[in-house]
Tab-separated table of C-alpha atoms in Angstrom:
chain	number	residue	atom	x	y	z
V	1	UNK	CA	0.000	0.000	0.000
V	2	UNK	CA	1.349	3.412	-0.963
V	3	UNK	CA	1.732	6.203	1.602
V	4	UNK	CA	2.958	9.819	1.427
V	5	UNK	CA	5.875	9.019	3.760
V	6	UNK	CA	7.331	6.734	1.065
V	7	UNK	CA	8.094	9.745	-1.123
V	8	UNK	CA	10.226	12.840	-1.001
V	9	UNK	CA	8.717	16.151	-2.061
V	10	UNK	CA	8.643	16.423	-5.854
V	11	UNK	CA	9.730	12.809	-6.372
V	12	UNK	CA	6.297	11.717	-7.588
V	13	UNK	CA	3.123	13.481	-8.641
V	14	UNK	CA	-0.353	12.021	-8.928
V	15	UNK	CA	-2.694	12.826	-11.824
V	16	UNK	CA	-6.320	12.221	-10.883
V	17	UNK	CA	-9.904	13.368	-11.311
V	18	UNK	CA	-11.081	15.483	-8.383
V	19	UNK	CA	-14.819	15.106	-8.998
V	20	UNK	CA	-16.961	11.978	-8.842
V	21	UNK	CA	-19.850	13.563	-10.741
V	22	UNK	CA	-19.636	16.218	-13.454
V	23	UNK	CA	-19.407	19.875	-12.530
V	24	UNK	CA	-22.401	21.440	-14.272
V	25	UNK	CA	-22.407	24.894	-15.808
V	26	UNK	CA	-25.348	26.546	-17.526
V	27	UNK	CA	-23.272	28.209	-20.186
V	28	UNK	CA	-20.527	25.749	-21.119
V	29	UNK	CA	-21.854	22.313	-20.188
V	30	UNK	CA	-20.442	19.669	-17.873
V	31	UNK	CA	-16.822	19.276	-16.825
V	32	UNK	CA	-14.409	17.013	-15.002
V	33	UNK	CA	-11.580	18.497	-12.979
V	34	UNK	CA	-8.166	16.878	-13.447
V	35	UNK	CA	-5.554	17.672	-10.803
V	36	UNK	CA	-1.869	17.132	-10.160
V	37	UNK	CA	-0.797	16.477	-6.577
V	38	UNK	CA	2.626	16.031	-5.002
V	39	UNK	CA	2.656	12.529	-3.486
V	40	UNK	CA	4.783	13.437	-0.442
V	41	UNK	CA	3.034	16.623	0.645
V	42	UNK	CA	-0.431	15.964	-0.867
V	43	UNK	CA	-0.299	19.562	-2.110
V	44	UNK	CA	-2.380	20.174	-5.224
V	45	UNK	CA	-0.032	21.705	-7.761
V	46	UNK	CA	-2.682	22.609	-10.311
V	47	UNK	CA	-5.965	21.601	-11.863
V	48	UNK	CA	-7.774	21.916	-15.135
V	49	UNK	CA	-11.398	21.551	-16.160
V	50	UNK	CA	-12.033	19.397	-19.222
V	51	UNK	CA	-15.304	18.611	-20.948
V	52	UNK	CA	-16.981	15.401	-19.797
V	53	UNK	CA	-17.162	14.413	-23.454
V	54	UNK	CA	-13.354	14.021	-23.435
V	55	UNK	CA	-12.118	10.774	-21.856
V	56	UNK	CA	-8.938	12.533	-20.694
V	57	UNK	CA	-7.122	15.843	-21.160
V	58	UNK	CA	-5.513	16.445	-24.533
V	59	UNK	CA	-1.715	16.392	-24.641
V	60	UNK	CA	-1.754	20.208	-24.842
V	61	UNK	CA	-4.064	20.492	-21.819
V	62	UNK	CA	-1.937	18.079	-19.810
V	63	UNK	CA	1.274	19.822	-20.894
V	64	UNK	CA	-0.242	23.093	-19.656
V	65	UNK	CA	-1.103	21.450	-16.334
V	66	UNK	CA	2.446	20.085	-16.015
V	67	UNK	CA	3.888	23.522	-16.808
V	68	UNK	CA	1.667	25.134	-14.181
V	69	UNK	CA	2.776	22.574	-11.586
V	70	UNK	CA	6.399	22.969	-12.613
V	71	UNK	CA	6.057	26.702	-11.960
V	72	UNK	CA	5.324	25.872	-8.275
V	73	UNK	CA	8.115	23.315	-7.874
V	74	UNK	CA	10.676	24.605	-10.395
V	75	UNK	CA	11.164	21.074	-11.705
V	76	UNK	CA	9.201	18.072	-12.911
V	77	UNK	CA	8.904	14.845	-10.912
V	78	UNK	CA	10.683	11.624	-11.744
V	79	UNK	CA	7.432	9.664	-11.518
V	80	UNK	CA	3.768	10.241	-12.312
V	81	UNK	CA	1.212	7.998	-10.620
V	82	UNK	CA	-2.085	7.426	-12.429
V	83	UNK	CA	-4.952	5.124	-11.476
V	84	UNK	CA	-5.097	1.988	-13.623
V	85	UNK	CA	-8.809	2.473	-14.014
V	86	UNK	CA	-8.420	5.885	-15.697
V	87	UNK	CA	-8.051	6.417	-19.421
V	88	UNK	CA	-4.671	8.104	-19.603
V	89	UNK	CA	-3.032	7.358	-22.946
V	90	UNK	CA	-2.474	11.017	-23.859
V	91	UNK	CA	-1.298	11.946	-20.349
V	92	UNK	CA	1.086	8.976	-20.364
V	93	UNK	CA	2.435	9.953	-23.771
V	94	UNK	CA	3.028	13.576	-22.708
V	95	UNK	CA	4.622	12.596	-19.389
V	96	UNK	CA	6.936	10.164	-21.146
V	97	UNK	CA	7.796	12.902	-23.649
V	98	UNK	CA	8.799	15.052	-20.635
V	99	UNK	CA	11.041	12.208	-19.320
V	100	UNK	CA	8.666	11.341	-16.477
V	101	UNK	CA	8.166	7.654	-15.656
V	102	UNK	CA	4.483	6.731	-15.497
V	103	UNK	CA	3.349	4.136	-12.973
V	104	UNK	CA	-0.203	2.820	-13.145
V	105	UNK	CA	-1.587	1.716	-9.763
V	106	UNK	CA	-5.041	0.707	-8.543
V	107	UNK	CA	-7.085	3.765	-7.577
V	108	UNK	CA	-7.630	2.207	-4.144
V	109	UNK	CA	-3.903	2.721	-3.447
V	110	UNK	CA	-4.184	6.423	-4.297
V	111	UNK	CA	-7.130	7.153	-1.995
V	112	UNK	CA	-4.848	7.819	0.996
V	113	UNK	CA	-3.400	10.713	-1.040
V	114	UNK	CA	-6.436	12.019	-2.937
V	115	UNK	CA	-9.404	11.181	-0.703
V	116	UNK	CA	-9.362	14.396	1.335
V	117	UNK	CA	-8.964	16.552	-1.785
V	118	UNK	CA	-11.963	14.837	-3.390
V	119	UNK	CA	-14.067	15.369	-0.269
V	120	UNK	CA	-13.135	19.052	-0.145
V	121	UNK	CA	-13.928	19.476	-3.831
V	122	UNK	CA	-17.311	17.796	-3.372
V	123	UNK	CA	-18.163	20.137	-0.488
V	124	UNK	CA	-17.006	23.220	-2.381
V	125	UNK	CA	-18.753	22.464	-5.659
V	126	UNK	CA	-21.713	20.465	-4.354
V	127	UNK	CA	-20.781	17.289	-6.217
V	128	UNK	CA	-21.334	13.867	-4.732
V	129	UNK	CA	-18.441	12.546	-2.646
V	130	UNK	CA	-16.707	9.415	-4.022
């Protein structure tokens, strides 16, 4: 089982969906919120809303998210953790292009990291908690 204490700050980041149900907007439709989190500190480095019609962020969207996170940390991680259950071909391709190793793990092993962030997001945006 993974735990934040296994990592040093900026060693590994986690890419995950913050919401369990779509975030609804009257004007622009429904969205998912994809976030990057530092595995050691559980600090959210950035997030991006993508249309629910997209199975994952585009390479350009994910590159933008990585660049935003890199601005906070001044470097990229060695490893990116992504839930096995998530569609992440484009994110994996972009991370690999940036020389980041991608490790797919069961989402259940990421909950210790991302659970609190998901709960907070659900409270803030009124979406159902996972």
